[in-house]
Every structure is written in structure tokens, then in C-alpha cells.
PDB file of C-alpha atoms and ligand atoms in Angstrom:
ATOM      1  CA  MET A 894      36.900 101.470  27.422  1.00 95.00           C
ATOM      2  CA  LYS A 895      37.483 101.266  23.691  1.00 98.00           C
ATOM      3  CA  ALA A 896      37.634  98.192  21.489  1.00 98.00           C
ATOM      4  CA  GLU A 897      40.077  98.483  18.614  1.00 98.00           C
ATOM      5  CA  ILE A 898      38.485  96.796  15.610  1.00 98.00           C
ATOM      6  CA  LEU A 899      40.471  96.909  12.349  1.00 98.00           C
ATOM      7  CA  GLY A 900      42.171 100.068  13.547  1.00 98.00           C
ATOM      8  CA  VAL A 901      38.978 101.854  14.623  1.00 98.00           C
ATOM      9  CA  ASN A 902      38.354 102.579  18.304  1.00 98.00           C
ATOM     10  CA  VAL A 903      34.778 101.658  19.149  1.00 98.00           C
ATOM     11  CA  ASP A 904      33.335 102.615  22.553  1.00 98.00           C
ATOM     12  CA  CYS A 905      32.253  99.802  24.870  1.00 98.00           C
ATOM     13  CA  LEU A 906      28.996 101.305  26.116  1.00 98.00           C
ATOM     14  CA  THR A 907      25.529 100.220  27.083  1.00 98.00           C
ATOM     15  CA  MET A 908      22.656 102.157  25.538  1.00 98.00           C
ATOM     16  CA  THR A 909      22.128 103.954  28.863  1.00 98.00           C
ATOM     17  CA  GLN A 910      25.790 104.982  29.006  1.00 98.00           C
ATOM     18  CA  ALA A 911      25.738 106.134  25.377  1.00 98.00           C
ATOM     19  CA  VAL A 912      22.739 108.372  26.103  1.00 98.00           C
ATOM     20  CA  GLU A 913      24.526 109.762  29.184  1.00 98.00           C
ATOM     21  CA  GLN A 914      27.614 110.547  27.118  1.00 98.00           C
ATOM     22  CA  VAL A 915      25.543 112.357  24.517  1.00 98.00           C
ATOM     23  CA  ASP A 916      23.893 114.316  27.361  1.00 98.00           C
ATOM     24  CA  LEU A 917      27.345 115.468  28.463  1.00 98.00           C
ATOM     25  CA  LEU A 918      28.298 116.464  24.932  1.00 98.00           C
ATOM     26  CA  VAL A 919      25.134 118.551  24.555  1.00 98.00           C
ATOM     27  CA  LYS A 920      25.845 120.322  27.851  1.00 97.00           C
ATOM     28  CA  ASN A 921      29.488 120.825  26.902  1.00 94.00           C
ATOM     29  CA  LYS A 922      28.413 122.694  23.720  1.00 91.00           C
ATOM     30  CA  THR A 923      31.660 122.032  21.804  1.00 93.00           C
ATOM     31  CA  PRO A 924      30.624 120.650  18.398  1.00 97.00           C
ATOM     32  CA  SER A 925      31.435 116.962  18.285  1.00 98.00           C
ATOM     33  CA  ILE A 926      30.789 113.949  16.102  1.00 98.00           C
ATOM     34  CA  VAL A 927      29.067 110.726  17.077  1.00 98.00           C
ATOM     35  CA  ALA A 928      29.385 107.756  14.729  1.00 98.00           C
ATOM     36  CA  THR A 929      27.470 104.504  14.732  1.00 98.00           C
ATOM     37  CA  ALA A 930      29.763 101.806  13.382  1.00 98.00           C
ATOM     38  CA  ASN A 931      28.434  98.642  11.805  1.00 96.00           C
ATOM     39  CA  ALA A 932      30.567  96.001  10.082  1.00 95.00           C
ATOM     40  CA  GLU A 933      30.153  97.698   6.717  1.00 94.00           C
ATOM     41  CA  MET A 934      31.437 100.997   8.061  1.00 97.00           C
ATOM     42  CA  LEU A 935      34.421  99.325   9.706  1.00 97.00           C
ATOM     43  CA  MET A 936      35.245  97.565   6.443  1.00 96.00           C
ATOM     44  CA  PHE A 937      34.960 100.867   4.620  1.00 96.00           C
ATOM     45  CA  ALA A 938      37.317 102.507   7.111  1.00 98.00           C
ATOM     46  CA  ASN A 939      39.740  99.633   6.611  1.00 96.00           C
ATOM     47  CA  SER A 940      40.384 100.861   3.067  1.00 95.00           C
ATOM     48  CA  ASP A 941      39.612 104.557   3.520  1.00 98.00           C
ATOM     49  CA  ALA A 942      42.220 106.229   5.709  1.00 98.00           C
ATOM     50  CA  GLU A 943      40.250 109.476   5.853  1.00 98.00           C
ATOM     51  CA  LEU A 944      37.159 107.747   7.248  1.00 98.00           C
ATOM     52  CA  LYS A 945      39.330 105.866   9.752  1.00 98.00           C
ATOM     53  CA  LYS A 946      40.899 109.131  10.925  1.00 98.00           C
ATOM     54  CA  ILE A 947      37.472 110.747  11.285  1.00 98.00           C
ATOM     55  CA  LEU A 948      36.109 107.834  13.312  1.00 98.00           C
ATOM     56  CA  ASN A 949      39.132 107.881  15.590  1.00 98.00           C
ATOM     57  CA  SER A 950      38.662 111.596  16.199  1.00 98.00           C
ATOM     58  CA  ALA A 951      34.929 111.245  16.962  1.00 98.00           C
ATOM     59  CA  ALA A 952      33.662 111.849  20.504  1.00 98.00           C
ATOM     60  CA  ILE A 953      31.733 108.564  20.507  1.00 98.00           C
ATOM     61  CA  VAL A 954      31.704 105.561  18.166  1.00 98.00           C
ATOM     62  CA  THR A 955      28.941 103.143  19.073  1.00 98.00           C
ATOM     63  CA  ALA A 956      28.755  99.444  18.200  1.00 98.00           C
ATOM     64  CA  ASP A 957      25.899  99.565  15.702  1.00 96.00           C
ATOM     65  CA  GLY A 958      25.203  96.043  14.584  1.00 92.00           C
ATOM     66  CA  ALA A 959      25.690  92.456  15.627  1.00 94.00           C
ATOM     67  CA  GLY A 960      28.899  92.271  13.560  1.00 96.00           C
ATOM     68  CA  THR A 961      30.630  95.023  15.542  1.00 98.00           C
ATOM     69  CA  VAL A 962      29.591  93.497  18.882  1.00 98.00           C
ATOM     70  CA  TRP A 963      30.839  90.086  17.731  1.00 97.00           C
ATOM     71  CA  ALA A 964      34.172  91.534  16.548  1.00 98.00           C
ATOM     72  CA  ALA A 965      34.818  93.353  19.828  1.00 98.00           C
ATOM     73  CA  ARG A 966      34.098  90.237  21.866  1.00 98.00           C
ATOM     74  CA  HIS A 967      36.101  88.014  19.514  1.00 98.00           C
ATOM     75  CA  LEU A 968      39.067  90.326  20.085  1.00 98.00           C
ATOM     76  CA  GLY A 969      38.651  89.976  23.843  1.00 97.00           C
ATOM     77  CA  TYR A 970      36.938  93.245  24.740  1.00 98.00           C
ATOM     78  CA  GLU A 971      33.935  93.510  27.013  1.00 98.00           C
ATOM     79  CA  MET A 972      31.334  94.951  24.670  1.00 98.00           C
ATOM     80  CA  PRO A 973      28.114  95.145  26.719  1.00 98.00           C
ATOM     81  CA  GLU A 974      25.553  95.429  23.935  1.00 97.00           C
ATOM     82  CA  ARG A 975      24.609  96.757  20.555  1.00 97.00           C
ATOM     83  CA  VAL A 976      23.911 100.499  20.377  1.00 98.00           C
ATOM     84  CA  ALA A 977      22.146 100.894  17.030  1.00 96.00           C
ATOM     85  CA  GLY A 978      21.873 104.416  15.635  1.00 96.00           C
ATOM     86  CA  VAL A 979      18.124 104.258  15.227  1.00 95.00           C
ATOM     87  CA  ASP A 980      17.661 103.096  18.845  1.00 97.00           C
ATOM     88  CA  LEU A 981      20.078 105.715  20.188  1.00 98.00           C
ATOM     89  CA  VAL A 982      18.161 108.415  18.345  1.00 98.00           C
ATOM     90  CA  THR A 983      14.755 107.307  19.635  1.00 97.00           C
ATOM     91  CA  ASN A 984      16.145 107.252  23.173  1.00 98.00           C
ATOM     92  CA  LEU A 985      17.456 110.792  22.705  1.00 98.00           C
ATOM     93  CA  PHE A 986      14.067 112.033  21.465  1.00 98.00           C
ATOM     94  CA  SER A 987      12.603 111.495  24.905  1.00 96.00           C
ATOM     95  CA  LYS A 988      15.221 113.849  26.411  1.00 96.00           C
ATOM     96  CA  GLY A 989      13.538 116.851  24.816  1.00 95.00           C
ATOM     97  CA  TYR A 990      16.518 118.024  22.748  1.00 98.00           C
ATOM     98  CA  ARG A 991      16.107 120.165  19.657  1.00 98.00           C
ATOM     99  CA  PHE A 992      16.875 118.095  16.554  1.00 98.00           C
ATOM    100  CA  TYR A 993      17.670 118.982  12.960  1.00 98.00           C
ATOM    101  CA  PHE A 994      17.077 116.220  10.387  1.00 98.00           C
ATOM    102  CA  PHE A 995      19.461 116.494   7.416  1.00 98.00           C
ATOM    103  CA  GLY A 996      19.515 113.872   4.688  1.00 98.00           C
ATOM    104  CA  SER A 997      17.657 111.359   2.530  1.00 97.00           C
ATOM    105  CA  ALA A 998      15.533 111.950  -0.549  1.00 96.00           C
ATOM    106  CA  ALA A 999      13.169 114.908  -0.936  1.00 95.00           C
ATOM    107  CA  GLY A1000      10.313 114.798   1.561  1.00 96.00           C
ATOM    108  CA  VAL A1001      11.752 111.970   3.685  1.00 98.00           C
ATOM    109  CA  ALA A1002      13.217 114.194   6.429  1.00 98.00           C
ATOM    110  CA  ASP A1003       9.882 116.058   6.713  1.00 98.00           C
ATOM    111  CA  LEU A1004       7.934 112.819   6.971  1.00 98.00           C
ATOM    112  CA  ALA A1005      10.445 111.450   9.494  1.00 98.00           C
ATOM    113  CA  ALA A1006      10.056 114.656  11.537  1.00 98.00           C
ATOM    114  CA  GLU A1007       6.264 114.391  11.473  1.00 98.00           C
ATOM    115  CA  ASN A1008       6.361 110.746  12.600  1.00 98.00           C
ATOM    116  CA  ALA A1009       9.026 111.325  15.274  1.00 98.00           C
ATOM    117  CA  ALA A1010       6.991 114.197  16.716  1.00 98.00           C
ATOM    118  CA  LYS A1011       3.835 112.082  16.807  1.00 98.00           C
ATOM    119  CA  LYS A1012       5.336 108.823  18.004  1.00 97.00           C
ATOM    120  CA  PHE A1013       8.159 109.970  20.288  1.00 97.00           C
ATOM    121  CA  ASN A1014       7.205 113.542  21.082  1.00 97.00           C
ATOM    122  CA  ALA A1015      10.458 114.613  19.421  1.00 98.00           C
ATOM    123  CA  LYS A1016      11.250 118.295  18.983  1.00 98.00           C
ATOM    124  CA  ILE A1017      12.435 118.913  15.413  1.00 98.00           C
ATOM    125  CA  VAL A1018      13.517 122.464  14.596  1.00 98.00           C
ATOM    126  CA  GLY A1019      14.517 122.013  10.957  1.00 98.00           C
ATOM    127  CA  THR A1020      14.851 119.614   8.029  1.00 98.00           C
ATOM    128  CA  ARG A1021      16.769 119.471   4.740  1.00 98.00           C
ATOM    129  CA  ASN A1022      17.043 116.678   2.177  1.00 98.00           C
ATOM    130  CA  GLY A1023      20.450 115.117   1.574  1.00 98.00           C
ATOM    131  CA  PHE A1024      21.060 116.035  -2.055  1.00 98.00           C
ATOM    132  CA  PHE A1025      23.012 119.231  -2.676  1.00 98.00           C
ATOM    133  CA  THR A1026      25.885 120.837  -4.577  1.00 97.00           C
ATOM    134  CA  ALA A1027      29.057 122.204  -2.983  1.00 97.00           C
ATOM    135  CA  GLU A1028      27.750 125.751  -3.565  1.00 98.00           C
ATOM    136  CA  GLU A1029      24.717 125.023  -1.434  1.00 98.00           C
ATOM    137  CA  ILE A1030      26.698 123.979   1.633  1.00 98.00           C
ATOM    138  CA  PRO A1031      27.091 127.463   3.218  1.00 98.00           C
ATOM    139  CA  LYS A1032      23.328 127.983   3.049  1.00 98.00           C
ATOM    140  CA  ILE A1033      22.684 124.533   4.525  1.00 98.00           C
ATOM    141  CA  LEU A1034      25.072 125.298   7.406  1.00 98.00           C
ATOM    142  CA  ASP A1035      23.350 128.668   7.993  1.00 98.00           C
ATOM    143  CA  ASP A1036      19.967 127.003   8.113  1.00 98.00           C
ATOM    144  CA  ILE A1037      21.194 124.359  10.569  1.00 98.00           C
ATOM    145  CA  ASN A1038      22.882 126.975  12.783  1.00 98.00           C
ATOM    146  CA  ASN A1039      19.889 129.330  12.701  1.00 98.00           C
ATOM    147  CA  SER A1040      17.609 126.512  13.811  1.00 98.00           C
ATOM    148  CA  ASN A1041      19.407 126.460  17.173  1.00 98.00           C
ATOM    149  CA  ALA A1042      19.435 122.662  17.101  1.00 98.00           C
ATOM    150  CA  GLU A1043      21.277 120.740  19.809  1.00 98.00           C
ATOM    151  CA  ILE A1044      21.545 117.502  17.854  1.00 98.00           C
ATOM    152  CA  LEU A1045      22.051 117.206  14.100  1.00 98.00           C
ATOM    153  CA  LEU A1046      21.164 113.907  12.467  1.00 98.00           C
ATOM    154  CA  ALA A1047      23.094 113.564   9.199  1.00 98.00           C
ATOM    155  CA  ALA A1048      21.670 110.818   6.997  1.00 98.00           C
ATOM    156  CA  LEU A1049      23.774 110.999   3.833  1.00 98.00           C
ATOM    157  CA  GLY A1050      25.084 107.426   3.890  1.00 96.00           C
ATOM    158  CA  VAL A1051      28.557 106.215   4.817  1.00 97.00           C
ATOM    159  CA  PRO A1052      31.125 107.793   4.393  1.00 98.00           C
ATOM    160  CA  LYS A1053      29.531 110.950   3.006  1.00 98.00           C
ATOM    161  CA  GLN A1054      27.844 111.888   6.283  1.00 98.00           C
ATOM    162  CA  GLU A1055      31.025 111.416   8.376  1.00 98.00           C
ATOM    163  CA  LYS A1056      33.087 113.440   5.885  1.00 98.00           C
ATOM    164  CA  PHE A1057      30.479 116.193   5.702  1.00 98.00           C
ATOM    165  CA  LEU A1058      30.386 116.505   9.487  1.00 98.00           C
ATOM    166  CA  TYR A1059      34.162 116.411   9.843  1.00 98.00           C
ATOM    167  CA  ASN A1060      34.828 118.952   7.086  1.00 98.00           C
ATOM    168  CA  ASN A1061      32.174 121.372   8.309  1.00 98.00           C
ATOM    169  CA  LEU A1062      32.435 120.905  12.059  1.00 98.00           C
ATOM    170  CA  LYS A1063      34.162 124.245  12.641  1.00 97.00           C
ATOM    171  CA  ASN A1064      31.248 126.003  10.924  1.00 97.00           C
ATOM    172  CA  LEU A1065      28.555 124.106  12.783  1.00 98.00           C
ATOM    173  CA  ASN A1066      27.174 125.561  15.998  1.00 97.00           C
ATOM    174  CA  VAL A1067      25.575 122.288  16.991  1.00 98.00           C
ATOM    175  CA  PRO A1068      26.937 120.359  20.004  1.00 98.00           C
ATOM    176  CA  VAL A1069      26.183 116.824  18.816  1.00 98.00           C
ATOM    177  CA  ASN A1070      26.379 115.708  15.192  1.00 98.00           C
ATOM    178  CA  ILE A1071      25.425 112.103  14.521  1.00 98.00           C
ATOM    179  CA  GLY A1072      25.847 110.188  11.258  1.00 98.00           C
ATOM    180  CA  VAL A1073      22.739 108.046  11.126  1.00 97.00           C
ATOM    181  CA  GLY A1074      22.684 106.333   7.685  1.00 93.00           C
ATOM    182  CA  GLY A1075      19.217 105.056   6.893  1.00 92.00           C
ATOM    183  CA  THR A1076      17.578 106.205  10.152  1.00 96.00           C
ATOM    184  CA  LEU A1077      15.448 108.932   8.550  1.00 97.00           C
ATOM    185  CA  ASP A1078      14.191 106.380   6.002  1.00 96.00           C
ATOM    186  CA  VAL A1079      13.182 104.142   8.909  1.00 95.00           C
ATOM    187  CA  LEU A1080      11.492 106.993  10.824  1.00 97.00           C
ATOM    188  CA  ALA A1081       9.658 108.036   7.668  1.00 97.00           C
ATOM    189  CA  GLY A1082       8.381 104.481   7.265  1.00 95.00           C
ATOM    190  CA  LYS A1083      10.141 104.101   3.904  1.00 92.00           C
ATOM    191  CA  VAL A1084      12.323 101.258   5.183  1.00 89.00           C
ATOM    192  CA  LYS A1085      11.109  98.740   7.721  1.00 88.00           C
ATOM    193  CA  ARG A1086      13.206  97.499  10.606  1.00 88.00           C
ATOM    194  CA  ALA A1087      13.523  93.772  11.132  1.00 91.00           C
ATOM    195  CA  PRO A1088      10.996  92.251  13.533  1.00 92.00           C
ATOM    196  CA  ARG A1089      12.161  91.969  17.162  1.00 91.00           C
ATOM    197  CA  TRP A1090      12.857  88.243  16.958  1.00 93.00           C
ATOM    198  CA  MET A1091      15.190  88.798  13.991  1.00 92.00           C
ATOM    199  CA  GLN A1092      16.989  91.596  15.822  1.00 91.00           C
ATOM    200  CA  ARG A1093      17.404  89.307  18.817  1.00 90.00           C
ATOM    201  CA  ALA A1094      18.665  86.509  16.585  1.00 89.00           C
ATOM    202  CA  LYS A1095      21.203  89.033  15.235  1.00 88.00           C
ATOM    203  CA  LEU A1096      19.730  88.760  11.759  1.00 89.00           C
ATOM    204  CA  GLU A1097      18.769  92.369  11.094  1.00 89.00           C
ATOM    205  CA  TRP A1098      21.400  92.573   8.331  1.00 87.00           C
ATOM    206  CA  LEU A1099      19.727  89.644   6.542  1.00 87.00           C
ATOM    207  CA  PHE A1100      16.322  91.298   6.783  1.00 89.00           C
ATOM    208  CA  ARG A1101      17.665  94.513   5.269  1.00 86.00           C
ATOM    209  CA  ALA A1102      19.272  92.633   2.404  1.00 84.00           C
ATOM    210  CA  LEU A1103      16.077  90.715   1.641  1.00 86.00           C
ATOM    211  CA  LEU A1104      13.967  93.864   1.746  1.00 85.00           C
ATOM    212  CA  GLN A1105      16.321  95.971  -0.350  1.00 84.00           C
ATOM    213  CA  PRO A1106      17.900  93.527  -2.829  1.00 83.00           C
ATOM    214  CA  SER A1107      19.946  96.445  -4.170  1.00 84.00           C
ATOM    215  CA  ARG A1108      21.878  96.219  -0.898  1.00 81.00           C
ATOM    216  CA  ALA A1109      22.526  92.486  -1.210  1.00 80.00           C
ATOM    217  CA  GLY A1110      25.920  93.109  -2.831  1.00 81.00           C
ATOM    218  CA  ARG A1111      26.968  94.879   0.329  1.00 81.00           C
ATOM    219  CA  LEU A1112      26.565  91.613   2.226  1.00 81.00           C
ATOM    220  CA  LEU A1113      29.856  90.491   0.750  1.00 83.00           C
ATOM    221  CA  ALA A1114      31.512  92.892   3.168  1.00 86.00           C
ATOM    222  CA  LEU A1115      30.367  90.715   6.074  1.00 89.00           C
ATOM    223  CA  PRO A1116      32.387  87.523   5.466  1.00 91.00           C
ATOM    224  CA  LYS A1117      35.366  89.743   4.596  1.00 94.00           C
ATOM    225  CA  PHE A1118      34.854  91.563   7.874  1.00 96.00           C
ATOM    226  CA  VAL A1119      34.751  88.319   9.867  1.00 95.00           C
ATOM    227  CA  TYR A1120      37.888  87.096   8.077  1.00 95.00           C
ATOM    228  CA  ASN A1121      39.812  90.344   8.636  1.00 97.00           C
ATOM    229  CA  VAL A1122      38.839  90.582  12.303  1.00 97.00           C
ATOM    230  CA  HIS A1123      39.822  86.978  12.923  1.00 96.00           C
ATOM    231  CA  LYS A1124      43.120  87.497  11.102  1.00 95.00           C
ATOM    232  CA  SER A1125      43.845  90.644  13.118  1.00 95.00           C
ATOM    233  CA  ARG A1126      43.536  88.644  16.333  1.00 91.00           C
ATOM    234  CA  HIS A1127      46.800  86.854  15.618  1.00 73.00           C
TER     235      HIS A1127
HETATM  236  N1  UDP B1383      21.649 109.958   0.836  1.00 79.32           N
HETATM  237  C1  UDP B1383      21.619 111.336   0.849  1.00 79.32           C
HETATM  238  N2  UDP B1383      22.470 112.012   0.017  1.00 79.32           N
HETATM  239  C2  UDP B1383      23.346 111.380  -0.794  1.00 79.32           C
HETATM  240  C3  UDP B1383      23.380 109.962  -0.789  1.00 79.32           C
HETATM  241  C4  UDP B1383      22.516 109.276   0.052  1.00 79.32           C
HETATM  242  O1  UDP B1383      20.859 111.937   1.586  1.00 79.32           O
HETATM  243  O2  UDP B1383      24.080 112.064  -1.513  1.00 79.32           O
HETATM  244  C5  UDP B1383      20.744 109.242   1.740  1.00 79.32           C
HETATM  245  C6  UDP B1383      19.872 108.189   1.129  1.00 79.32           C
HETATM  246  O3  UDP B1383      18.706 108.781   0.590  1.00 79.32           O
HETATM  247  C7  UDP B1383      19.582 107.313   2.352  1.00 79.32           C
HETATM  248  C8  UDP B1383      20.819 107.456   3.200  1.00 79.32           C
HETATM  249  O4  UDP B1383      21.532 108.554   2.667  1.00 79.32           O
HETATM  250  O5  UDP B1383      18.490 107.847   3.061  1.00 79.32           O
HETATM  251  C9  UDP B1383      21.742 106.256   3.174  1.00 79.32           C
HETATM  252  O6  UDP B1383      21.100 105.217   3.737  1.00 79.32           O
HETATM  253  P1  UDP B1383      21.736 103.806   3.883  1.00 79.32           P
HETATM  254  O7  UDP B1383      20.727 102.923   4.494  1.00 79.32           O
HETATM  255  O8  UDP B1383      22.384 103.378   2.583  1.00 79.32           O
HETATM  256  O9  UDP B1383      22.859 104.128   4.950  1.00 79.32           O
HETATM  257  P2  UDP B1383      24.235 103.459   5.208  1.00 79.32           P
HETATM  258  O10 UDP B1383      24.039 101.984   5.079  1.00 79.32           O
HETATM  259  O11 UDP B1383      25.162 104.029   4.186  1.00 79.32           O
HETATM  260  O12 UDP B1383      24.542 103.910   6.589  1.00 79.32           O
END
């Protein structure tokens, strides 16, 4: 089932089901996009028709964040739970897939790969930082394709990562391509996740804002999101 939130179709999946769906996509081998939609992304898509189109053409859009889960339920859908990108990725590590980490500042993807290998036994077959010119794209795609990765994690921020994946999908020989935002920063230990109790209290967004005050401005998207979702109900 899909929950339509501000014009974006978000999949109603448990974490277990999301992992199963990704399994199928890997086996299927047709390059596809997986997006992890939090309230900020849905607000972005609300005023960016291209991002909205990309999300609605993605194979899976998970409910990443308490805001998305709330919105789905408020609109009457049965959204079982939050499927955060970082949690989805760590669950997929244990499946033994070959990963390519693409994104973040210089050195971050390498550090994330080192940590993921140590902590989760993840198999990482290539890395590349997320800063590049248009001329460098063909070489980046070659490197990703030559790595024989099964899952590409693109951490270029929203909406850059979704647009990169969409525009280059026909030249990517990777079955599953996931936009993961700050996940490589988290894996590299550059950004901390909220403690468990804050995640449970649905306050991870607050933790992130306090830790990275530069992001605090983005919090304004949240009340706007709540308002727009509520308005769309009527
Ligand atoms: N980033 C990148 N290339 C860019 C812009 C950003 O690789 O041109 C990276 C940045 O270093 C960070 C990530 O993209 O690691 C964005 O993280 P953020 O937590 O802001 O993700 P979002 O909230 O946008 O999903």
C-alpha cells in the first residue's frame, strides 16, 4: 500500500518488508531508485515538481522520520513504522551485498566504509566523495559500474542525490540506488545519531538541529509540513 502525502506516494512498509523489497530489486537487476522520505524531503518535493516526479517513479519510497509516519497516519493510512535510511542501510549490510559509497566530503566515504566493514561486516567495493564537476560524471559512473556493486549509496543531500540517480540511471549498472543524505557522515562518526530514547520519543529531528545549529533553519519546514498535511486532509 502507498500513502499519498503532499502528492508523493510513500510505501507503507515495515523495516523487514523494506529489506525484502530491496532483496527483490537486487535479484531483479534492473537499475532502480530507492528514496527515504522525511518531512523535509516531502516539503521540498511540494515545491519542486522534478523531485516529486522522481520520487513517484522510484521503486520504493520509505517513511524516513517521525514526521512522515505522522503524516501518513493523520491522512488515514496504515503506516506500520519508520524506516530510516541509516537503519535500512545497516540492515542491508548484513545481507552480504556489494556496496559502493558515493558522497560526502573528502575522506568521509572511506572512513564510513572502514567503520561499516568493522562494525557490520559490510562489503564495500568502492568509494568516491560527493563533490564533482559535470565533466567528471562519466568517470564516476565508470568507476561505480566497474566496481560491480549491487547497491549504490548516494549521499549528496536532497534533492541532488535523487536528481543524480534519476538522470544517470540508464548509465548505471547497479540494481539498487539509494539516496541516503547524511548516512555516510553518521557511519563515519562525523555526525552522531540521537540517543535511543530520543528516537523513541520521536525527537531525532530536534537532536540533529541542536547538534548542527546550521541546520536549525531547516526546522521551519516542519510546522509548514504539519500545516500543509493537515490542510490537504480536507
Ligand atoms: N554533499 C555532497 N555533495 C554536494 C553537497 C552535499 O556530497 O554537492 C554531502 C554532504 O557532505 C553531506 C550530505 O551530502 O554528507 C548531505 O547531508 P545532509 O545531512 O544535509 O542530508 P539531507 O538532510 O539533505 O538528506
